[in-house]
Amino acid sequence: MGKFWSLVFLSVPVLGVAVFVAAASWGYWFPQNVSAHGGQIDHLFMVILWLTGAVFLATEIVLAVSLWRFDGAKSPRARFSRGNMRIELGLAAVVGLLLVFITVYQLEDWAEAKIRQPDLPPTVEVNGRQFEWVMRYPGPNGELGDADDLFSPGDLHVPVDEDILVSLVSEDVLHSFYLPNLRIKQDAVPGMRIPVWFRATETGVFDLVCAELCGWGHYKMAGRLIVESRADYEAFLTRLEAEQNEDGFEEQQPTAANTSQRHPSVAEVVYRRAAR
Amino acid sequence: MATEDSSGDNAQHVTATGGVGNYIAVFVGLCLLTGMSFLTTSEWWPWRDQPGFTRTFMMAVACAKALLVLLFFMHLKHEAGWKYILTLPACVMAIILAASLVPDVGFRLRSAADRAEPANNTRETTIERGQENASDQAPSDN
Amino acid sequence: MDSTASAESIQLRYQPAVPIRNGKLMLWLFLSTEVMFFAALIGTYIVLRFGAAAWPTPTDVHLSEPIGALNTFILICSSVTIVLALESARADSGGRAKAYLFVTLLLGAAFLGIKAYEYQVKFHHGLHVDRARRTIYDQADLEYASGLRAALRSVTADTNADAAALAAATALLEQANNPDADPSALALQAAEFSEVPEAADWRLPIVIPGGHMWTSTYFLLTGLHALHVAAGLLVFVCVLPLRLGTARAGLLENVGLYWHFVDIVWIFLFPLLYLF
Amino acid sequence: MTVAASPSPGAPLVDANSHHRGFLRRYIFSTDHKVIGLQFYFSTLIWFFVGGALALAVRWQLAWPWSEMPIVGRMLFAAEGGQISPEFYTMLVTMHATIMIFFVIIPILAGAFGNFLIPLMIGAEDMAFPTLNMFSYWFMWPAFACMTASFFVAGGAASAGWTSYPPLSVLHDAAPGSGPGQTLWLLGVVFIGIASMLGSLNYLTTIIQMRAPGMTMLRLPMTIWGLFITAILQAFALPVLTAASVMQLTDRLLGTGFYLSEAGGQPLLWQHLFWFYSHPAVYIMILPAMGMVSDIISCYARKPLFGYRPMVAAIIAIAGLGFIVWGHHMFMSGMNPAMGTTFMAATILIALPSAVKVFNWLGTLWGGRIEFTSAMLNALAFVSMFIIGGLSGIFMAATTVDIVIHDTYFIVGHLHYVLFGGSTFAVFAGTYHWFPKMFGRQMNEFWGKVHFLLTFLFFNGTFFTMHIIGMGGYPRRVAAATAYAEFARFEPLNVFMTICALGMGFTQLIFAANLFGSLIWGRRADRNPWRANTLEWTAPSPPPHGNFDFQPVAYRGPYEYSSPEVTADFYPQNQPPDAEPATAAAH
């Protein structure tokens, strides 16, 4: 039976590699990358995949081979050995070096992705609430956070090939601002304003996903990312401004009060109401 | 048999202590220290306008008191080496836990206070490294 | 020896690693877990308190430092009495041990009594954790204004009220009923109104920035500490009827170690909660 | 060797009356560690099937969203036309994880195997505090009751995820199960915390103070080392979760605001405190398994464990590092990114001791004389699967790569490779291995192998595929990704995974049948059916109250298989060096 079980365990590395090869060739792979920095993240993933893949193959094959070779039915007596400290230390050194390499190799990209915030005013404020994304663009005066801001739920419009700084907030519970095609993910936390930055390199319509469980409607908290040319983007803002001003009702009042009237959040409602 | 004999007997493990006089001395010390930290709230405390120093002083006093209780009332002064194994890990872990909350929870809210926004805006905070921008107005505030 | 030996009379021998009773070892390990428990709570208090945008002063929340110091003194006394009880038990004078333990019990009860008095003072001033019964508000906003209106309405409906104060309350209510009234101005007037001796008991809502978080942390920390004190008292009550001779010195030592730990927690809570 | 009558705490060794006690004292409110261990075992087995059923419901929804579930759907959700509602789906994922983690893996490893094995393996008659031990089991019942009741309260059971992140879990209106269900969930967690804490303090005291003469710390079997370190992790980490849960309870019930930003609190505070426990909990769920697997592999390879001291050092290193890496669950949470770097470095370092362990298991096999028993096969599966789970963990540890795979199915695949592929296979292995000692009978080997083979295949079919859709960005905890154009391409894979999961679920019935069948019809086992070295095999099968009918003394480490000093291929720990070939208590 030793050979049979050896083959069972050998199937793990064989099928494991086969699955990855098949997935790559049948298109079950990364989402299409349309961001300036995404290629680097994919590259890092592949570096780790190759490294871990090599270790995976080596260890799993050694496991299968030892089952084949040292089947109790045919071996006379086990070789008595309590271990070998020199091999252990050598192994630890090699693995340690690999791990240090992985750590150091991606430090720079982490800093680019999350620490070195580009020096530009926020392009848009993205507000997560159950269960939709509400975008807030600066109005005609170009400043975000004043009375002439423009609101638009669902779709996030951004100009192509420009640095975008998103100011991420949440109104009620945790959400996660996830753009698979841009390799962007960041939780939105109530009470915090978190900057997210990227640069889209291709026009098109992509998914905006909520990746943090936010209630029963989490699965449908979908938005769209619309990457368009500068001209289209400005046309969109103009259109939005026109739509918003048609209401007439909102112009006189301060925006903040407006917002809370238009979008009473669960958190606000609960906090306001005297506790039960 | 090579191993030492086991002993679960209660009477064998009575640790030496300093005696009643010792306890009274420690008691007086604790009372004095409590008085000292209480003094910081009085008008005679010379460093009233330096809360940082006052708080450090009070925590130092509290640590001294805790140490007195540990050493004498809990007899750690007279115990063998095991006392380090049983007490230090918990203290180290406790400090790690509290310390690691500070940069993430403490400082972040602190930046809101530093901005000194109007009262209706205290809920919103910004990540420290984020530069100030005009959009700090909380959309959900009134 | 082998398996054929008669089993009935065997007492197994062990090889203990530390030269203390199992009970004492267990108690020290238990204290380690308690250290972590209070580390989480105190850590929470520290980060929330020093991260808070505003924090009330002791006078805002009717916190009396002398009472806190008195409670500290009581706990220190109880630590001395219980260690004296242990000494007496070791000297095999059970009566004296019992007397000391009884004094410790009384001191612990006194601590809890003072704590209860403090809580009662807080409750009297509307400093509840429970939002429905709390009269403090973090900020002067619409929520505060509606709370003030509700309180004033109940005041004006009170027929036994002092005529002058009643007139002032009616006037303030008229102002508060104006939808354009500035909540901050209302809060200021209400604060002045509360200074009137006859009206102090009516407990109009007040604005204490950071008041919500203060009640949360104060009641959590002191409450859980008081629970520990109460548990200690319960143990004292169970131990008192026993004969506290040398044979019970170990038990008394364990109880004492726990009690000293409770004392140490208070040693840190006192400056953190009362003096900072 | 003579028996020196020295006083020892606890009950006399063999209680002459133990066989005359009432049924209640012997089997229900027993203070015997073996009975308590088995109580834990069977309780968790029931929850294992409940949690598994919830998982299958989750899989059903993912493969065929909003379609009518056969049979079960008609019974449970007649109102929705037999389909799973989104509210119910969030409850399913929450309760599946909660049950599997808190009610199955942790109690079966620490509670069942820990209780059963610790005194036997170190040569003690019972735990240091038998009555306390009994309470540690009975404190599980309020937790069981809370969780069971939560399914039947208004709004259903907790549905804020097993991580219970506020504000979702604090605000009453935010999630469907955030009513009484969430409160019961928190109470359950607090009760489990008390039970585990009592248990772990007991284990620590027992292992420190009640080892048999000669059983030095470096002669302890790896199982005991795993359980020892686990108990330390529990003792230090659990109180933090208890404190955090108390704060969430007061937030929910009394109106405090620790986790509500509107009140000056911080949602991230919960995440820090929660993961301060729950990351070490990951090791609580794997370290005892690692220990058991080390023992089993060495026994069936008939070869000493390769590198005993490095193995011990690795366990200690994993546990030590495990305390300072919790932040790697929070890379995307809005945590200070600079802290993310520190947490990443510590996390990646954990791969080092893990690699040492895998290498040593392989080193143990190499040159051995391998016996392919059911226990051995499951232990080998543990090694094979742990390699995958460990390696896939490196992707998440690397902060930058975590951006794309955080909260996707890549994580789901990774954690199941560690928890099912790792811990659960170790539980199977431990069951087959120690069943003779628990009940004095052998489990059926043929059905054991059938169960192993099917579980192994279906398991890999289910969870390996998750890495692929995770790479594609498929988010976890969504009832159906139909709202997203990007993920439609993965639907065929979802169907495939669900079919495998169903197969895996039904395969477990073989295990249950084998387990209960062997209780009745199993072949009688003698004291040491596997010719193993450790002390538990020198006691009768099953051991009586008091465990040993002789004074156990350890003369050597637990892994002296195929030692050149003796002709037999094993050399029990308690066999005196000169007493060849009389193998002390082994028949």
PDB file of C-alpha atoms in Angstrom, chain C residues 31-243:
ATOM      1  CA  LEU C  31      -3.094  36.848  38.514  1.00  0.00           C
ATOM      2  CA  SER C  32      -1.193  36.917  35.207  1.00  0.00           C
ATOM      3  CA  THR C  33      -4.471  36.555  33.359  1.00  0.00           C
ATOM      4  CA  GLU C  34      -5.937  39.295  35.535  1.00  0.00           C
ATOM      5  CA  VAL C  35      -3.006  41.538  34.678  1.00  0.00           C
ATOM      6  CA  MET C  36      -3.831  41.077  31.001  1.00  0.00           C
ATOM      7  CA  PHE C  37      -7.507  41.732  31.660  1.00  0.00           C
ATOM      8  CA  PHE C  38      -6.849  45.028  33.370  1.00  0.00           C
ATOM      9  CA  ALA C  39      -4.106  45.891  30.897  1.00  0.00           C
ATOM     10  CA  ALA C  40      -6.688  45.774  28.135  1.00  0.00           C
ATOM     11  CA  LEU C  41      -9.097  47.936  30.122  1.00  0.00           C
ATOM     12  CA  ILE C  42      -6.545  50.466  31.350  1.00  0.00           C
ATOM     13  CA  GLY C  43      -4.898  50.554  27.925  1.00  0.00           C
ATOM     14  CA  THR C  44      -8.278  51.329  26.415  1.00  0.00           C
ATOM     15  CA  TYR C  45      -8.805  54.102  28.927  1.00  0.00           C
ATOM     16  CA  ILE C  46      -5.398  55.609  28.277  1.00  0.00           C
ATOM     17  CA  VAL C  47      -5.680  55.683  24.505  1.00  0.00           C
ATOM     18  CA  LEU C  48      -9.252  56.901  24.468  1.00  0.00           C
ATOM     19  CA  ARG C  49      -8.635  59.509  27.144  1.00  0.00           C
ATOM     20  CA  PHE C  50      -5.445  60.978  25.720  1.00  0.00           C
ATOM     21  CA  GLY C  51      -6.714  60.706  22.194  1.00  0.00           C
ATOM     22  CA  ALA C  52      -9.948  62.451  23.067  1.00  0.00           C
ATOM     23  CA  ALA C  53     -10.559  65.901  21.665  1.00  0.00           C
ATOM     24  CA  ALA C  54     -11.905  67.004  25.030  1.00  0.00           C
ATOM     25  CA  TRP C  55     -12.018  65.553  28.502  1.00  0.00           C
ATOM     26  CA  PRO C  56     -14.032  66.769  31.487  1.00  0.00           C
ATOM     27  CA  THR C  57     -12.345  68.144  34.595  1.00  0.00           C
ATOM     28  CA  PRO C  58     -13.070  66.461  37.944  1.00  0.00           C
ATOM     29  CA  THR C  59     -15.397  69.294  38.941  1.00  0.00           C
ATOM     30  CA  ASP C  60     -17.371  68.892  35.702  1.00  0.00           C
ATOM     31  CA  VAL C  61     -18.224  65.345  36.625  1.00  0.00           C
ATOM     32  CA  HIS C  62     -18.419  65.757  40.395  1.00  0.00           C
ATOM     33  CA  LEU C  63     -15.382  63.654  41.033  1.00  0.00           C
ATOM     34  CA  SER C  64     -14.010  64.088  44.544  1.00  0.00           C
ATOM     35  CA  GLU C  65     -10.277  63.485  44.919  1.00  0.00           C
ATOM     36  CA  PRO C  66     -10.348  63.296  48.750  1.00  0.00           C
ATOM     37  CA  ILE C  67     -12.911  60.512  48.603  1.00  0.00           C
ATOM     38  CA  GLY C  68     -10.750  58.673  46.113  1.00  0.00           C
ATOM     39  CA  ALA C  69      -7.736  59.117  48.377  1.00  0.00           C
ATOM     40  CA  LEU C  70      -9.766  57.882  51.338  1.00  0.00           C
ATOM     41  CA  ASN C  71     -10.712  54.752  49.402  1.00  0.00           C
ATOM     42  CA  THR C  72      -7.063  54.213  48.524  1.00  0.00           C
ATOM     43  CA  PHE C  73      -6.194  54.492  52.203  1.00  0.00           C
ATOM     44  CA  ILE C  74      -8.905  51.974  53.121  1.00  0.00           C
ATOM     45  CA  LEU C  75      -7.623  49.439  50.621  1.00  0.00           C
ATOM     46  CA  ILE C  76      -4.058  49.870  51.874  1.00  0.00           C
ATOM     47  CA  CYS C  77      -5.257  49.259  55.427  1.00  0.00           C
ATOM     48  CA  SER C  78      -7.082  46.136  54.301  1.00  0.00           C
ATOM     49  CA  SER C  79      -3.911  44.888  52.629  1.00  0.00           C
ATOM     50  CA  VAL C  80      -2.095  45.258  55.951  1.00  0.00           C
ATOM     51  CA  THR C  81      -4.800  43.494  57.928  1.00  0.00           C
ATOM     52  CA  ILE C  82      -4.954  40.531  55.590  1.00  0.00           C
ATOM     53  CA  VAL C  83      -1.207  40.070  55.636  1.00  0.00           C
ATOM     54  CA  LEU C  84      -1.395  40.189  59.440  1.00  0.00           C
ATOM     55  CA  ALA C  85      -4.122  37.566  59.274  1.00  0.00           C
ATOM     56  CA  LEU C  86      -1.737  35.360  57.307  1.00  0.00           C
ATOM     57  CA  GLU C  87       1.036  35.889  59.875  1.00  0.00           C
ATOM     58  CA  SER C  88      -1.345  34.943  62.673  1.00  0.00           C
ATOM     59  CA  ALA C  89      -2.444  31.815  60.854  1.00  0.00           C
ATOM     60  CA  ARG C  90       1.164  30.806  60.354  1.00  0.00           C
ATOM     61  CA  ALA C  91       1.724  31.297  64.081  1.00  0.00           C
ATOM     62  CA  ASP C  92      -1.271  28.995  64.497  1.00  0.00           C
ATOM     63  CA  SER C  93      -3.381  31.566  66.347  1.00  0.00           C
ATOM     64  CA  GLY C  94      -6.629  31.056  64.489  1.00  0.00           C
ATOM     65  CA  GLY C  95      -8.641  33.485  66.563  1.00  0.00           C
ATOM     66  CA  ARG C  96      -6.372  36.401  65.786  1.00  0.00           C
ATOM     67  CA  ALA C  97      -6.288  35.458  62.118  1.00  0.00           C
ATOM     68  CA  LYS C  98     -10.045  35.393  62.077  1.00  0.00           C
ATOM     69  CA  ALA C  99     -10.227  38.832  63.708  1.00  0.00           C
ATOM     70  CA  TYR C 100      -7.844  40.336  61.162  1.00  0.00           C
ATOM     71  CA  LEU C 101      -9.725  38.727  58.317  1.00  0.00           C
ATOM     72  CA  PHE C 102     -12.958  40.144  59.682  1.00  0.00           C
ATOM     73  CA  VAL C 103     -11.428  43.621  59.791  1.00  0.00           C
ATOM     74  CA  THR C 104     -10.334  43.144  56.191  1.00  0.00           C
ATOM     75  CA  LEU C 105     -13.867  42.185  55.287  1.00  0.00           C
ATOM     76  CA  LEU C 106     -15.175  45.320  56.977  1.00  0.00           C
ATOM     77  CA  LEU C 107     -12.626  47.520  55.205  1.00  0.00           C
ATOM     78  CA  GLY C 108     -13.515  45.962  51.858  1.00  0.00           C
ATOM     79  CA  ALA C 109     -17.176  46.542  52.552  1.00  0.00           C
ATOM     80  CA  ALA C 110     -16.385  50.144  53.496  1.00  0.00           C
ATOM     81  CA  PHE C 111     -14.596  50.561  50.182  1.00  0.00           C
ATOM     82  CA  LEU C 112     -17.631  49.301  48.317  1.00  0.00           C
ATOM     83  CA  GLY C 113     -19.913  51.506  50.421  1.00  0.00           C
ATOM     84  CA  ILE C 114     -17.907  54.610  49.557  1.00  0.00           C
ATOM     85  CA  LYS C 115     -17.867  53.515  45.933  1.00  0.00           C
ATOM     86  CA  ALA C 116     -21.645  53.196  46.029  1.00  0.00           C
ATOM     87  CA  TYR C 117     -21.908  56.688  47.524  1.00  0.00           C
ATOM     88  CA  GLU C 118     -19.733  58.036  44.707  1.00  0.00           C
ATOM     89  CA  TYR C 119     -21.884  56.331  42.106  1.00  0.00           C
ATOM     90  CA  GLN C 120     -24.958  57.746  43.747  1.00  0.00           C
ATOM     91  CA  VAL C 121     -23.529  61.269  43.485  1.00  0.00           C
ATOM     92  CA  LYS C 122     -22.803  60.720  39.799  1.00  0.00           C
ATOM     93  CA  PHE C 123     -26.263  59.369  39.149  1.00  0.00           C
ATOM     94  CA  HIS C 124     -27.782  62.282  40.992  1.00  0.00           C
ATOM     95  CA  HIS C 125     -26.121  64.618  38.519  1.00  0.00           C
ATOM     96  CA  GLY C 126     -27.315  62.647  35.553  1.00  0.00           C
ATOM     97  CA  LEU C 127     -23.955  61.037  34.887  1.00  0.00           C
ATOM     98  CA  HIS C 128     -25.249  57.676  33.726  1.00  0.00           C
ATOM     99  CA  VAL C 129     -23.815  55.279  31.212  1.00  0.00           C
ATOM    100  CA  ASP C 130     -27.371  54.700  30.139  1.00  0.00           C
ATOM    101  CA  ARG C 131     -28.122  57.324  27.512  1.00  0.00           C
ATOM    102  CA  ALA C 132     -31.771  57.543  28.358  1.00  0.00           C
ATOM    103  CA  ARG C 133     -31.053  58.693  31.902  1.00  0.00           C
ATOM    104  CA  ARG C 134     -28.033  60.802  31.221  1.00  0.00           C
ATOM    105  CA  THR C 135     -28.356  64.570  31.152  1.00  0.00           C
ATOM    106  CA  ILE C 136     -24.896  65.242  29.746  1.00  0.00           C
ATOM    107  CA  TYR C 137     -24.258  65.859  26.088  1.00  0.00           C
ATOM    108  CA  ASP C 138     -20.941  65.820  24.272  1.00  0.00           C
ATOM    109  CA  GLN C 139     -21.740  68.938  22.301  1.00  0.00           C
ATOM    110  CA  ALA C 140     -24.307  71.669  21.979  1.00  0.00           C
ATOM    111  CA  ASP C 141     -26.199  70.503  18.915  1.00  0.00           C
ATOM    112  CA  LEU C 142     -29.723  69.787  17.743  1.00  0.00           C
ATOM    113  CA  GLU C 143     -29.800  66.690  19.855  1.00  0.00           C
ATOM    114  CA  TYR C 144     -28.907  68.742  22.903  1.00  0.00           C
ATOM    115  CA  ALA C 145     -31.571  71.322  22.088  1.00  0.00           C
ATOM    116  CA  SER C 146     -34.277  68.680  21.897  1.00  0.00           C
ATOM    117  CA  GLY C 147     -33.066  67.182  25.177  1.00  0.00           C
ATOM    118  CA  LEU C 148     -33.232  70.615  26.785  1.00  0.00           C
ATOM    119  CA  ARG C 149     -36.747  71.167  25.474  1.00  0.00           C
ATOM    120  CA  ALA C 150     -37.930  67.872  26.918  1.00  0.00           C
ATOM    121  CA  ALA C 151     -36.377  68.677  30.312  1.00  0.00           C
ATOM    122  CA  LEU C 152     -37.838  72.196  30.390  1.00  0.00           C
ATOM    123  CA  ARG C 153     -41.264  70.903  29.492  1.00  0.00           C
ATOM    124  CA  SER C 154     -41.233  68.565  32.456  1.00  0.00           C
ATOM    125  CA  VAL C 155     -40.070  71.457  34.672  1.00  0.00           C
ATOM    126  CA  THR C 156     -42.820  73.801  33.552  1.00  0.00           C
ATOM    127  CA  ALA C 157     -45.374  71.082  34.007  1.00  0.00           C
ATOM    128  CA  ASP C 158     -44.332  70.764  37.650  1.00  0.00           C
ATOM    129  CA  THR C 159     -46.947  72.678  39.670  1.00  0.00           C
ATOM    130  CA  ASN C 160     -45.014  72.692  42.935  1.00  0.00           C
ATOM    131  CA  ALA C 161     -42.138  74.644  41.470  1.00  0.00           C
ATOM    132  CA  ASP C 162     -40.838  77.928  42.765  1.00  0.00           C
ATOM    133  CA  ALA C 163     -42.565  80.765  40.921  1.00  0.00           C
ATOM    134  CA  ALA C 164     -39.468  82.759  39.955  1.00  0.00           C
ATOM    135  CA  ALA C 165     -37.560  79.744  38.701  1.00  0.00           C
ATOM    136  CA  LEU C 166     -40.642  78.585  36.860  1.00  0.00           C
ATOM    137  CA  ALA C 167     -40.880  81.880  35.035  1.00  0.00           C
ATOM    138  CA  ALA C 168     -37.229  81.637  34.009  1.00  0.00           C
ATOM    139  CA  ALA C 169     -37.760  78.081  32.811  1.00  0.00           C
ATOM    140  CA  THR C 170     -40.789  79.090  30.739  1.00  0.00           C
ATOM    141  CA  ALA C 171     -38.790  81.883  29.154  1.00  0.00           C
ATOM    142  CA  LEU C 172     -35.951  79.558  28.303  1.00  0.00           C
ATOM    143  CA  LEU C 173     -38.361  77.005  26.872  1.00  0.00           C
ATOM    144  CA  GLU C 174     -39.810  79.664  24.581  1.00  0.00           C
ATOM    145  CA  GLN C 175     -36.340  80.355  23.290  1.00  0.00           C
ATOM    146  CA  ALA C 176     -35.552  76.683  22.886  1.00  0.00           C
ATOM    147  CA  ASN C 177     -38.754  76.126  20.927  1.00  0.00           C
ATOM    148  CA  ASN C 178     -37.512  78.495  18.262  1.00  0.00           C
ATOM    149  CA  PRO C 179     -36.099  76.215  15.530  1.00  0.00           C
ATOM    150  CA  ASP C 180     -33.434  78.781  14.637  1.00  0.00           C
ATOM    151  CA  ALA C 181     -32.096  79.013  18.184  1.00  0.00           C
ATOM    152  CA  ASP C 182     -28.361  78.521  18.526  1.00  0.00           C
ATOM    153  CA  PRO C 183     -27.780  75.415  20.666  1.00  0.00           C
ATOM    154  CA  SER C 184     -24.541  76.835  22.089  1.00  0.00           C
ATOM    155  CA  ALA C 185     -26.309  79.941  23.363  1.00  0.00           C
ATOM    156  CA  LEU C 186     -29.054  77.769  24.827  1.00  0.00           C
ATOM    157  CA  ALA C 187     -26.459  75.612  26.555  1.00  0.00           C
ATOM    158  CA  LEU C 188     -24.884  78.709  28.087  1.00  0.00           C
ATOM    159  CA  GLN C 189     -28.188  79.956  29.407  1.00  0.00           C
ATOM    160  CA  ALA C 190     -29.154  76.556  30.725  1.00  0.00           C
ATOM    161  CA  ALA C 191     -25.836  76.377  32.571  1.00  0.00           C
ATOM    162  CA  GLU C 192     -26.534  79.711  34.258  1.00  0.00           C
ATOM    163  CA  PHE C 193     -30.027  78.577  35.035  1.00  0.00           C
ATOM    164  CA  SER C 194     -28.678  75.482  36.758  1.00  0.00           C
ATOM    165  CA  GLU C 195     -26.796  77.751  39.172  1.00  0.00           C
ATOM    166  CA  VAL C 196     -30.079  78.926  40.662  1.00  0.00           C
ATOM    167  CA  PRO C 197     -30.319  76.940  43.906  1.00  0.00           C
ATOM    168  CA  GLU C 198     -33.989  76.098  43.586  1.00  0.00           C
ATOM    169  CA  ALA C 199     -33.538  74.842  40.041  1.00  0.00           C
ATOM    170  CA  ALA C 200     -30.427  72.770  40.619  1.00  0.00           C
ATOM    171  CA  ASP C 201     -32.471  69.676  41.335  1.00  0.00           C
ATOM    172  CA  TRP C 202     -34.284  69.912  38.048  1.00  0.00           C
ATOM    173  CA  ARG C 203     -31.156  68.681  36.316  1.00  0.00           C
ATOM    174  CA  LEU C 204     -31.353  70.392  32.988  1.00  0.00           C
ATOM    175  CA  PRO C 205     -29.122  68.792  30.386  1.00  0.00           C
ATOM    176  CA  ILE C 206     -25.627  70.152  30.313  1.00  0.00           C
ATOM    177  CA  VAL C 207     -22.842  70.050  27.773  1.00  0.00           C
ATOM    178  CA  ILE C 208     -19.655  68.362  28.870  1.00  0.00           C
ATOM    179  CA  PRO C 209     -17.369  67.672  25.917  1.00  0.00           C
ATOM    180  CA  GLY C 210     -16.028  64.160  26.264  1.00  0.00           C
ATOM    181  CA  GLY C 211     -18.636  63.421  28.914  1.00  0.00           C
ATOM    182  CA  HIS C 212     -19.914  60.309  27.154  1.00  0.00           C
ATOM    183  CA  MET C 213     -16.490  58.730  26.983  1.00  0.00           C
ATOM    184  CA  TRP C 214     -15.759  59.812  30.558  1.00  0.00           C
ATOM    185  CA  THR C 215     -18.809  58.019  31.955  1.00  0.00           C
ATOM    186  CA  SER C 216     -18.061  55.001  29.752  1.00  0.00           C
ATOM    187  CA  THR C 217     -14.517  54.574  30.984  1.00  0.00           C
ATOM    188  CA  TYR C 218     -15.096  55.646  34.598  1.00  0.00           C
ATOM    189  CA  PHE C 219     -17.944  53.250  35.208  1.00  0.00           C
ATOM    190  CA  LEU C 220     -16.290  50.417  33.300  1.00  0.00           C
ATOM    191  CA  LEU C 221     -12.992  50.598  35.174  1.00  0.00           C
ATOM    192  CA  THR C 222     -14.353  51.266  38.644  1.00  0.00           C
ATOM    193  CA  GLY C 223     -17.241  48.868  38.077  1.00  0.00           C
ATOM    194  CA  LEU C 224     -15.062  45.931  37.083  1.00  0.00           C
ATOM    195  CA  HIS C 225     -12.672  46.719  39.925  1.00  0.00           C
ATOM    196  CA  ALA C 226     -15.598  46.830  42.355  1.00  0.00           C
ATOM    197  CA  LEU C 227     -16.717  43.439  41.033  1.00  0.00           C
ATOM    198  CA  HIS C 228     -13.279  42.099  41.887  1.00  0.00           C
ATOM    199  CA  VAL C 229     -13.540  43.592  45.376  1.00  0.00           C
ATOM    200  CA  ALA C 230     -16.966  42.032  45.806  1.00  0.00           C
ATOM    201  CA  ALA C 231     -15.625  38.652  44.691  1.00  0.00           C
ATOM    202  CA  GLY C 232     -12.875  39.014  47.279  1.00  0.00           C
ATOM    203  CA  LEU C 233     -15.420  39.766  50.002  1.00  0.00           C
ATOM    204  CA  LEU C 234     -17.381  36.693  48.986  1.00  0.00           C
ATOM    205  CA  VAL C 235     -14.272  34.588  49.406  1.00  0.00           C
ATOM    206  CA  PHE C 236     -13.641  36.149  52.852  1.00  0.00           C
ATOM    207  CA  VAL C 237     -17.153  35.207  53.897  1.00  0.00           C
ATOM    208  CA  CYS C 238     -16.500  31.627  52.790  1.00  0.00           C
ATOM    209  CA  VAL C 239     -13.134  31.446  54.564  1.00  0.00           C
ATOM    210  CA  LEU C 240     -14.178  33.062  57.867  1.00  0.00           C
ATOM    211  CA  PRO C 241     -16.067  30.083  59.314  1.00  0.00           C
ATOM    212  CA  LEU C 242     -13.050  27.778  58.809  1.00  0.00           C
ATOM    213  CA  ARG C 243     -10.461  27.107  61.492  1.00  0.00           C
TER     214      ARG C 243
END
